[in-house]
PDB file of C-alpha atoms in Angstrom:
ATOM      1  CA  UNK K 209      29.583  20.545 -36.954  1.00  0.00           C
ATOM      2  CA  UNK K 210      28.809  21.645 -40.519  1.00  0.00           C
ATOM      3  CA  UNK K 211      30.418  18.524 -42.013  1.00  0.00           C
ATOM      4  CA  UNK K 212      27.802  16.202 -40.582  1.00  0.00           C
ATOM      5  CA  UNK K 213      24.727  18.371 -40.300  1.00  0.00           C
ATOM      6  CA  UNK K 214      22.627  18.729 -43.410  1.00  0.00           C
ATOM      7  CA  UNK K 215      20.002  21.322 -44.149  1.00  0.00           C
ATOM      8  CA  UNK K 216      16.466  20.028 -44.325  1.00  0.00           C
ATOM      9  CA  UNK K 217      13.277  21.531 -42.963  1.00  0.00           C
ATOM     10  CA  UNK K 218       9.840  20.256 -43.858  1.00  0.00           C
ATOM     11  CA  UNK K 219       6.301  21.397 -43.150  1.00  0.00           C
ATOM     12  CA  UNK K 220       6.407  19.106 -40.086  1.00  0.00           C
ATOM     13  CA  UNK K 221       9.474  20.543 -38.361  1.00  0.00           C
ATOM     14  CA  UNK K 222      11.763  23.520 -38.002  1.00  0.00           C
ATOM     15  CA  UNK K 223      15.328  23.607 -39.242  1.00  0.00           C
ATOM     16  CA  UNK K 224      16.472  23.549 -35.595  1.00  0.00           C
ATOM     17  CA  UNK K 225      14.535  20.335 -34.963  1.00  0.00           C
ATOM     18  CA  UNK K 226      15.996  18.692 -38.049  1.00  0.00           C
ATOM     19  CA  UNK K 227      19.532  19.552 -36.984  1.00  0.00           C
ATOM     20  CA  UNK K 228      18.823  18.100 -33.519  1.00  0.00           C
ATOM     21  CA  UNK K 229      17.551  14.942 -35.205  1.00  0.00           C
ATOM     22  CA  UNK K 230      20.707  14.621 -37.290  1.00  0.00           C
ATOM     23  CA  UNK K 231      23.017  14.989 -34.303  1.00  0.00           C
ATOM     24  CA  UNK K 232      20.962  12.595 -32.182  1.00  0.00           C
ATOM     25  CA  UNK K 233      20.960   9.995 -34.967  1.00  0.00           C
ATOM     26  CA  UNK K 234      24.746  10.372 -35.130  1.00  0.00           C
ATOM     27  CA  UNK K 235      24.928   9.734 -31.389  1.00  0.00           C
ATOM     28  CA  UNK K 236      22.895   6.538 -31.713  1.00  0.00           C
ATOM     29  CA  UNK K 237      25.236   5.273 -34.434  1.00  0.00           C
ATOM     30  CA  UNK K 238      28.291   6.114 -32.312  1.00  0.00           C
ATOM     31  CA  UNK K 239      26.880   4.297 -29.279  1.00  0.00           C
ATOM     32  CA  UNK K 240      26.445   1.233 -31.493  1.00  0.00           C
ATOM     33  CA  UNK K 241      29.947   1.672 -32.947  1.00  0.00           C
ATOM     34  CA  UNK K 242      31.543   1.699 -29.497  1.00  0.00           C
ATOM     35  CA  UNK K 243      29.608  -1.393 -28.412  1.00  0.00           C
ATOM     36  CA  UNK K 244      27.376   0.291 -25.839  1.00  0.00           C
ATOM     37  CA  UNK K 245      23.981  -0.658 -27.299  1.00  0.00           C
ATOM     38  CA  UNK K 246      21.667  -3.376 -25.948  1.00  0.00           C
ATOM     39  CA  UNK K 247      19.589  -4.577 -28.929  1.00  0.00           C
ATOM     40  CA  UNK K 248      16.514  -2.294 -28.862  1.00  0.00           C
ATOM     41  CA  UNK K 249      16.801  -1.369 -25.167  1.00  0.00           C
ATOM     42  CA  UNK K 250      18.084   1.893 -23.635  1.00  0.00           C
ATOM     43  CA  UNK K 251      17.683   5.346 -25.054  1.00  0.00           C
ATOM     44  CA  UNK K 252      19.253   8.651 -25.923  1.00  0.00           C
ATOM     45  CA  UNK K 253      16.933  11.642 -25.852  1.00  0.00           C
ATOM     46  CA  UNK K 254      17.297  15.264 -26.818  1.00  0.00           C
ATOM     47  CA  UNK K 255      15.097  18.263 -26.199  1.00  0.00           C
ATOM     48  CA  UNK K 256      13.612  19.713 -29.372  1.00  0.00           C
ATOM     49  CA  UNK K 257      14.505  23.424 -29.644  1.00  0.00           C
ATOM     50  CA  UNK K 258      11.452  25.598 -29.109  1.00  0.00           C
ATOM     51  CA  UNK K 259       8.769  26.325 -26.515  1.00  0.00           C
ATOM     52  CA  UNK K 260       6.707  23.133 -26.896  1.00  0.00           C
ATOM     53  CA  UNK K 261       8.670  20.949 -24.417  1.00  0.00           C
ATOM     54  CA  UNK K 262       9.010  18.076 -26.864  1.00  0.00           C
ATOM     55  CA  UNK K 263      11.888  15.639 -27.047  1.00  0.00           C
ATOM     56  CA  UNK K 264      13.128  12.929 -29.378  1.00  0.00           C
ATOM     57  CA  UNK K 265      13.574   9.195 -28.625  1.00  0.00           C
ATOM     58  CA  UNK K 266      14.362   6.077 -30.625  1.00  0.00           C
ATOM     59  CA  UNK K 267      11.356   4.169 -32.000  1.00  0.00           C
ATOM     60  CA  UNK K 268      10.520   0.957 -30.148  1.00  0.00           C
ATOM     61  CA  UNK K 269      11.942  -2.029 -31.995  1.00  0.00           C
ATOM     62  CA  UNK K 270      14.756  -0.311 -33.903  1.00  0.00           C
ATOM     63  CA  UNK K 271      18.410  -1.186 -33.418  1.00  0.00           C
ATOM     64  CA  UNK K 272      20.741   1.737 -32.747  1.00  0.00           C
ATOM     65  CA  UNK K 273      22.575   0.985 -35.999  1.00  0.00           C
ATOM     66  CA  UNK K 274      19.279   1.542 -37.859  1.00  0.00           C
ATOM     67  CA  UNK K 275      18.434   4.942 -36.386  1.00  0.00           C
ATOM     68  CA  UNK K 276      18.209   7.846 -38.820  1.00  0.00           C
ATOM     69  CA  UNK K 277      17.261  11.479 -38.311  1.00  0.00           C
ATOM     70  CA  UNK K 278      13.810  10.959 -39.813  1.00  0.00           C
ATOM     71  CA  UNK K 279      13.063   7.758 -37.863  1.00  0.00           C
ATOM     72  CA  UNK K 280      13.292   9.390 -34.418  1.00  0.00           C
ATOM     73  CA  UNK K 281      10.020   9.788 -32.521  1.00  0.00           C
ATOM     74  CA  UNK K 282       8.912  13.112 -31.060  1.00  0.00           C
ATOM     75  CA  UNK K 283       6.992  12.918 -27.776  1.00  0.00           C
ATOM     76  CA  UNK K 284       5.701  15.404 -25.230  1.00  0.00           C
ATOM     77  CA  UNK K 285       6.404  15.426 -21.508  1.00  0.00           C
ATOM     78  CA  UNK K 286       3.371  13.214 -20.879  1.00  0.00           C
ATOM     79  CA  UNK K 287       4.807  10.546 -23.152  1.00  0.00           C
ATOM     80  CA  UNK K 288       2.306  11.128 -25.949  1.00  0.00           C
ATOM     81  CA  UNK K 289       3.671  10.592 -29.440  1.00  0.00           C
ATOM     82  CA  UNK K 290       3.588  13.773 -31.497  1.00  0.00           C
ATOM     83  CA  UNK K 291       5.272  12.551 -34.653  1.00  0.00           C
ATOM     84  CA  UNK K 292       5.074  10.255 -36.529  1.00  0.00           C
ATOM     85  CA  UNK K 293       1.498   9.160 -35.752  1.00  0.00           C
ATOM     86  CA  UNK K 294       1.275   5.563 -34.556  1.00  0.00           C
ATOM     87  CA  UNK K 295       4.910   5.304 -33.509  1.00  0.00           C
ATOM     88  CA  UNK K 296       5.826   3.661 -30.188  1.00  0.00           C
ATOM     89  CA  UNK K 297       8.473   4.312 -27.539  1.00  0.00           C
ATOM     90  CA  UNK K 298       9.415   2.190 -24.511  1.00  0.00           C
ATOM     91  CA  UNK K 299       7.627   3.458 -21.348  1.00  0.00           C
ATOM     92  CA  UNK K 300      10.739   3.091 -19.174  1.00  0.00           C
ATOM     93  CA  UNK K 301      12.596   5.357 -21.576  1.00  0.00           C
ATOM     94  CA  UNK K 302       9.978   8.031 -21.116  1.00  0.00           C
ATOM     95  CA  UNK K 303      10.077   7.810 -17.310  1.00  0.00           C
ATOM     96  CA  UNK K 304      13.837   8.081 -16.920  1.00  0.00           C
ATOM     97  CA  UNK K 305      14.423  10.714 -19.578  1.00  0.00           C
ATOM     98  CA  UNK K 306      11.374  12.878 -18.977  1.00  0.00           C
ATOM     99  CA  UNK K 307      12.324  13.129 -15.294  1.00  0.00           C
ATOM    100  CA  UNK K 308      15.435  15.081 -16.213  1.00  0.00           C
ATOM    101  CA  UNK K 309      13.995  16.982 -19.165  1.00  0.00           C
ATOM    102  CA  UNK K 310      11.109  18.203 -17.011  1.00  0.00           C
ATOM    103  CA  UNK K 311      13.213  19.248 -14.041  1.00  0.00           C
ATOM    104  CA  UNK K 312      16.328  20.684 -15.690  1.00  0.00           C
ATOM    105  CA  UNK K 313      15.459  22.316 -19.030  1.00  0.00           C
ATOM    106  CA  UNK K 314      19.053  23.363 -19.737  1.00  0.00           C
ATOM    107  CA  UNK K 315      20.082  19.701 -19.935  1.00  0.00           C
ATOM    108  CA  UNK K 316      19.241  19.044 -23.559  1.00  0.00           C
ATOM    109  CA  UNK K 317      20.441  15.441 -23.797  1.00  0.00           C
ATOM    110  CA  UNK K 318      20.103  12.294 -21.663  1.00  0.00           C
ATOM    111  CA  UNK K 319      22.033   9.126 -22.569  1.00  0.00           C
ATOM    112  CA  UNK K 320      21.439   5.734 -20.915  1.00  0.00           C
ATOM    113  CA  UNK K 321      23.324   2.456 -21.405  1.00  0.00           C
ATOM    114  CA  UNK K 322      23.360  -1.157 -20.174  1.00  0.00           C
ATOM    115  CA  UNK K 323      26.983  -2.048 -20.918  1.00  0.00           C
ATOM    116  CA  UNK K 324      28.672  -4.972 -19.193  1.00  0.00           C
ATOM    117  CA  UNK K 325      31.242  -2.682 -17.564  1.00  0.00           C
ATOM    118  CA  UNK K 326      28.689  -0.076 -16.495  1.00  0.00           C
ATOM    119  CA  UNK K 327      26.290  -2.651 -15.064  1.00  0.00           C
ATOM    120  CA  UNK K 328      29.118  -4.475 -13.298  1.00  0.00           C
ATOM    121  CA  UNK K 329      30.333  -1.341 -11.532  1.00  0.00           C
ATOM    122  CA  UNK K 330      26.728  -0.325 -10.793  1.00  0.00           C
ATOM    123  CA  UNK K 331      26.303  -3.659  -9.000  1.00  0.00           C
ATOM    124  CA  UNK K 332      29.354  -3.209  -6.775  1.00  0.00           C
ATOM    125  CA  UNK K 333      28.728  -1.934  -3.257  1.00  0.00           C
ATOM    126  CA  UNK K 334      31.362   0.803  -3.514  1.00  0.00           C
ATOM    127  CA  UNK K 335      30.520   1.807  -7.072  1.00  0.00           C
ATOM    128  CA  UNK K 336      33.225   3.606  -9.033  1.00  0.00           C
ATOM    129  CA  UNK K 337      36.545   3.392  -7.218  1.00  0.00           C
ATOM    130  CA  UNK K 338      38.923   6.400  -7.098  1.00  0.00           C
ATOM    131  CA  UNK K 339      41.979   4.450  -8.172  1.00  0.00           C
ATOM    132  CA  UNK K 340      42.690   5.422 -11.797  1.00  0.00           C
ATOM    133  CA  UNK K 341      43.160   8.718 -13.553  1.00  0.00           C
ATOM    134  CA  UNK K 342      40.028   8.039 -15.582  1.00  0.00           C
ATOM    135  CA  UNK K 343      37.862   7.499 -12.513  1.00  0.00           C
ATOM    136  CA  UNK K 344      39.377  10.358 -10.511  1.00  0.00           C
ATOM    137  CA  UNK K 345      38.829  12.929 -13.264  1.00  0.00           C
ATOM    138  CA  UNK K 346      35.081  12.211 -13.300  1.00  0.00           C
ATOM    139  CA  UNK K 347      34.719  11.246  -9.630  1.00  0.00           C
ATOM    140  CA  UNK K 348      33.174  14.526  -8.488  1.00  0.00           C
ATOM    141  CA  UNK K 349      30.675  14.426 -11.366  1.00  0.00           C
ATOM    142  CA  UNK K 350      29.219  11.033 -10.403  1.00  0.00           C
ATOM    143  CA  UNK K 351      26.018  10.390  -8.426  1.00  0.00           C
ATOM    144  CA  UNK K 352      24.015   7.232  -7.614  1.00  0.00           C
ATOM    145  CA  UNK K 353      20.366   6.175  -7.835  1.00  0.00           C
ATOM    146  CA  UNK K 354      19.102   3.003  -6.140  1.00  0.00           C
ATOM    147  CA  UNK K 355      17.355   0.358  -8.216  1.00  0.00           C
ATOM    148  CA  UNK K 356      13.553   0.344  -7.800  1.00  0.00           C
ATOM    149  CA  UNK K 357      12.655  -2.200 -10.475  1.00  0.00           C
ATOM    150  CA  UNK K 358      11.999  -1.506 -14.152  1.00  0.00           C
ATOM    151  CA  UNK K 359      11.522   2.251 -14.438  1.00  0.00           C
ATOM    152  CA  UNK K 360       7.850   2.375 -15.372  1.00  0.00           C
ATOM    153  CA  UNK K 361       6.428   4.318 -12.414  1.00  0.00           C
ATOM    154  CA  UNK K 362       6.165   8.089 -12.747  1.00  0.00           C
ATOM    155  CA  UNK K 363       6.766   8.580  -9.023  1.00  0.00           C
ATOM    156  CA  UNK K 364      10.387   7.534  -9.483  1.00  0.00           C
ATOM    157  CA  UNK K 365      11.109  10.635 -11.552  1.00  0.00           C
ATOM    158  CA  UNK K 366      11.479  12.905  -8.523  1.00  0.00           C
ATOM    159  CA  UNK K 367      13.987  10.555  -6.934  1.00  0.00           C
ATOM    160  CA  UNK K 368      16.021  10.303 -10.137  1.00  0.00           C
ATOM    161  CA  UNK K 369      16.288  14.091 -10.353  1.00  0.00           C
ATOM    162  CA  UNK K 370      17.096  14.461  -6.665  1.00  0.00           C
ATOM    163  CA  UNK K 371      19.845  11.839  -6.854  1.00  0.00           C
ATOM    164  CA  UNK K 372      21.361  13.358 -10.006  1.00  0.00           C
ATOM    165  CA  UNK K 373      21.535  16.841  -8.475  1.00  0.00           C
ATOM    166  CA  UNK K 374      24.089  18.926 -10.365  1.00  0.00           C
ATOM    167  CA  UNK K 375      26.183  15.933 -11.485  1.00  0.00           C
ATOM    168  CA  UNK K 376      26.660  14.736 -15.053  1.00  0.00           C
ATOM    169  CA  UNK K 377      26.981  10.960 -14.508  1.00  0.00           C
ATOM    170  CA  UNK K 378      24.345   8.929 -12.690  1.00  0.00           C
ATOM    171  CA  UNK K 379      25.190   5.338 -11.844  1.00  0.00           C
ATOM    172  CA  UNK K 380      21.866   3.496 -11.729  1.00  0.00           C
ATOM    173  CA  UNK K 381      22.624   0.822  -9.155  1.00  0.00           C
ATOM    174  CA  UNK K 382      22.174  -2.754 -10.424  1.00  0.00           C
ATOM    175  CA  UNK K 383      21.067  -1.275 -13.747  1.00  0.00           C
ATOM    176  CA  UNK K 384      23.559   0.769 -15.772  1.00  0.00           C
ATOM    177  CA  UNK K 385      24.901   4.234 -16.551  1.00  0.00           C
ATOM    178  CA  UNK K 386      23.204   7.520 -17.389  1.00  0.00           C
ATOM    179  CA  UNK K 387      24.803  10.781 -18.471  1.00  0.00           C
ATOM    180  CA  UNK K 388      23.402  14.224 -19.198  1.00  0.00           C
ATOM    181  CA  UNK K 389      24.597  17.303 -21.010  1.00  0.00           C
ATOM    182  CA  UNK K 390      23.665  20.720 -22.271  1.00  0.00           C
ATOM    183  CA  UNK K 391      24.503  19.324 -25.702  1.00  0.00           C
ATOM    184  CA  UNK K 392      24.475  15.880 -27.267  1.00  0.00           C
ATOM    185  CA  UNK K 393      28.248  16.012 -27.490  1.00  0.00           C
ATOM    186  CA  UNK K 394      28.603  16.719 -23.779  1.00  0.00           C
ATOM    187  CA  UNK K 395      26.374  13.788 -22.761  1.00  0.00           C
ATOM    188  CA  UNK K 396      28.246  11.483 -25.163  1.00  0.00           C
ATOM    189  CA  UNK K 397      31.701  12.408 -23.866  1.00  0.00           C
ATOM    190  CA  UNK K 398      30.608  12.008 -20.246  1.00  0.00           C
ATOM    191  CA  UNK K 399      29.410   8.513 -21.169  1.00  0.00           C
ATOM    192  CA  UNK K 400      32.668   7.758 -22.959  1.00  0.00           C
ATOM    193  CA  UNK K 401      34.656   8.779 -19.878  1.00  0.00           C
ATOM    194  CA  UNK K 402      32.404   6.883 -17.467  1.00  0.00           C
ATOM    195  CA  UNK K 403      32.461   3.733 -19.580  1.00  0.00           C
ATOM    196  CA  UNK K 404      36.251   3.826 -19.850  1.00  0.00           C
ATOM    197  CA  UNK K 405      36.609   4.292 -16.091  1.00  0.00           C
ATOM    198  CA  UNK K 406      34.324   1.307 -15.465  1.00  0.00           C
ATOM    199  CA  UNK K 407      36.241  -0.891 -17.906  1.00  0.00           C
ATOM    200  CA  UNK K 408      39.539  -0.019 -16.280  1.00  0.00           C
ATOM    201  CA  UNK K 409      38.153  -0.815 -12.846  1.00  0.00           C
ATOM    202  CA  UNK K 410      37.024  -4.257 -13.978  1.00  0.00           C
ATOM    203  CA  UNK K 411      40.374  -4.901 -15.687  1.00  0.00           C
ATOM    204  CA  UNK K 412      42.196  -4.103 -12.451  1.00  0.00           C
ATOM    205  CA  UNK K 413      39.837  -6.212 -10.356  1.00  0.00           C
ATOM    206  CA  UNK K 414      40.135  -9.118 -12.762  1.00  0.00           C
ATOM    207  CA  UNK K 415      43.936  -9.076 -12.698  1.00  0.00           C
ATOM    208  CA  UNK K 416      43.981 -10.672  -9.241  1.00  0.00           C
ATOM    209  CA  UNK K 417      47.017  -8.759  -8.013  1.00  0.00           C
ATOM    210  CA  UNK K 418      47.369  -6.156  -5.242  1.00  0.00           C
ATOM    211  CA  UNK K 419      46.591  -2.612  -6.304  1.00  0.00           C
ATOM    212  CA  UNK K 420      48.827   0.417  -5.893  1.00  0.00           C
ATOM    213  CA  UNK K 421      47.281   2.717  -3.298  1.00  0.00           C
ATOM    214  CA  UNK K 422      47.381   6.371  -4.282  1.00  0.00           C
ATOM    215  CA  UNK K 423      48.261   8.948  -1.592  1.00  0.00           C
ATOM    216  CA  UNK K 424      45.244  10.902  -0.354  1.00  0.00           C
ATOM    217  CA  UNK K 425      46.812  14.165  -1.499  1.00  0.00           C
ATOM    218  CA  UNK K 426      47.134  12.863  -5.066  1.00  0.00           C
ATOM    219  CA  UNK K 427      43.548  11.616  -5.030  1.00  0.00           C
ATOM    220  CA  UNK K 428      42.232  15.006  -3.902  1.00  0.00           C
ATOM    221  CA  UNK K 429      44.433  16.870  -6.380  1.00  0.00           C
ATOM    222  CA  UNK K 430      43.185  14.783  -9.312  1.00  0.00           C
ATOM    223  CA  UNK K 431      39.545  15.087  -8.255  1.00  0.00           C
ATOM    224  CA  UNK K 432      39.988  18.865  -8.132  1.00  0.00           C
ATOM    225  CA  UNK K 433      41.533  18.780 -11.606  1.00  0.00           C
ATOM    226  CA  UNK K 434      38.440  16.910 -12.755  1.00  0.00           C
ATOM    227  CA  UNK K 435      36.203  19.606 -11.263  1.00  0.00           C
ATOM    228  CA  UNK K 436      38.035  22.262 -13.261  1.00  0.00           C
ATOM    229  CA  UNK K 437      37.658  20.252 -16.461  1.00  0.00           C
ATOM    230  CA  UNK K 438      33.924  19.770 -15.822  1.00  0.00           C
ATOM    231  CA  UNK K 439      33.397  23.481 -15.171  1.00  0.00           C
ATOM    232  CA  UNK K 440      35.555  24.858 -17.989  1.00  0.00           C
ATOM    233  CA  UNK K 441      33.221  27.298 -19.738  1.00  0.00           C
ATOM    234  CA  UNK K 442      35.839  28.171 -22.344  1.00  0.00           C
ATOM    235  CA  UNK K 443      36.103  24.571 -23.518  1.00  0.00           C
ATOM    236  CA  UNK K 444      32.941  22.763 -22.313  1.00  0.00           C
ATOM    237  CA  UNK K 445      33.029  18.987 -22.074  1.00  0.00           C
ATOM    238  CA  UNK K 446      32.579  17.547 -25.544  1.00  0.00           C
ATOM    239  CA  UNK K 447      33.266  20.771 -27.425  1.00  0.00           C
ATOM    240  CA  UNK K 448      36.532  19.465 -28.831  1.00  0.00           C
ATOM    241  CA  UNK K 449      35.773  15.761 -29.096  1.00  0.00           C
ATOM    242  CA  UNK K 450      32.256  15.884 -30.549  1.00  0.00           C
ATOM    243  CA  UNK K 451      33.230  17.381 -33.941  1.00  0.00           C
ATOM    244  CA  UNK K 452      35.729  14.526 -34.298  1.00  0.00           C
ATOM    245  CA  UNK K 453      32.984  12.024 -33.434  1.00  0.00           C
ATOM    246  CA  UNK K 454      30.766  13.529 -36.122  1.00  0.00           C
ATOM    247  CA  UNK K 455      33.569  13.105 -38.643  1.00  0.00           C
ATOM    248  CA  UNK K 456      33.878   9.481 -37.538  1.00  0.00           C
ATOM    249  CA  UNK K 457      30.182   8.708 -37.981  1.00  0.00           C
ATOM    250  CA  UNK K 458      30.275  10.438 -41.358  1.00  0.00           C
ATOM    251  CA  UNK K 459      32.878   7.873 -42.438  1.00  0.00           C
ATOM    252  CA  UNK K 460      31.346   4.741 -40.925  1.00  0.00           C
ATOM    253  CA  UNK K 461      27.572   5.317 -41.278  1.00  0.00           C
ATOM    254  CA  UNK K 462      26.773   8.306 -43.507  1.00  0.00           C
ATOM    255  CA  UNK K 463      23.125   7.246 -43.891  1.00  0.00           C
ATOM    256  CA  UNK K 464      22.421   8.381 -40.291  1.00  0.00           C
ATOM    257  CA  UNK K 465      21.287  11.782 -41.569  1.00  0.00           C
ATOM    258  CA  UNK K 466      18.557  10.410 -43.839  1.00  0.00           C
TER     259      UNK K 466
END
């Protein structure tokens, strides 16, 4: 989105890396704007374009509302900081995100949250229920990963990847939500849809009244409609919404691209 992306390449990075930094910083600001952040916890990562297998994470100790393009930390797949020297990242962020970046190179972005709605649904035995349009349209794109404690052990990476499979939303049981995408915009919109579905589920459950049971045929029809939306190559998930999100962040936090 030309409106939000600014041209800046230095002796330390390519133009492609800088543009990735700008978009990722925008994503951090949007996550804060929508109330999905958790102080300095959780992460959004993006693969740096190029052959080096580097990716960008938020610096340890920074709030999402403080993230700028130049403040992001570049690390390699072993978790070593490449740039800037002396910067720190949270080990759990490296484990969860590197698992996917290592195994599925075409997934450029990984987004992880600890929202109240996401954690609440992740704690429920049956997970996301197929009882609203919002949940049904993403239902076939959702997978689950069992909680193993704080994600600091490298051995967990294989299980994360195996559980994700070819899905775009991973409910981390008793922990939170994780989404992936070929672009930052795709991962963000999957998270938006998953978060909304979780909020609606909790609103229904908190109402304390009997639910309206959908016919099986309607459930299957809507899930199939969701599959078609997820696999629409002409209009990939996020391709229409993400430019609007960049316009929004340009209005509310234009310093993100510093």
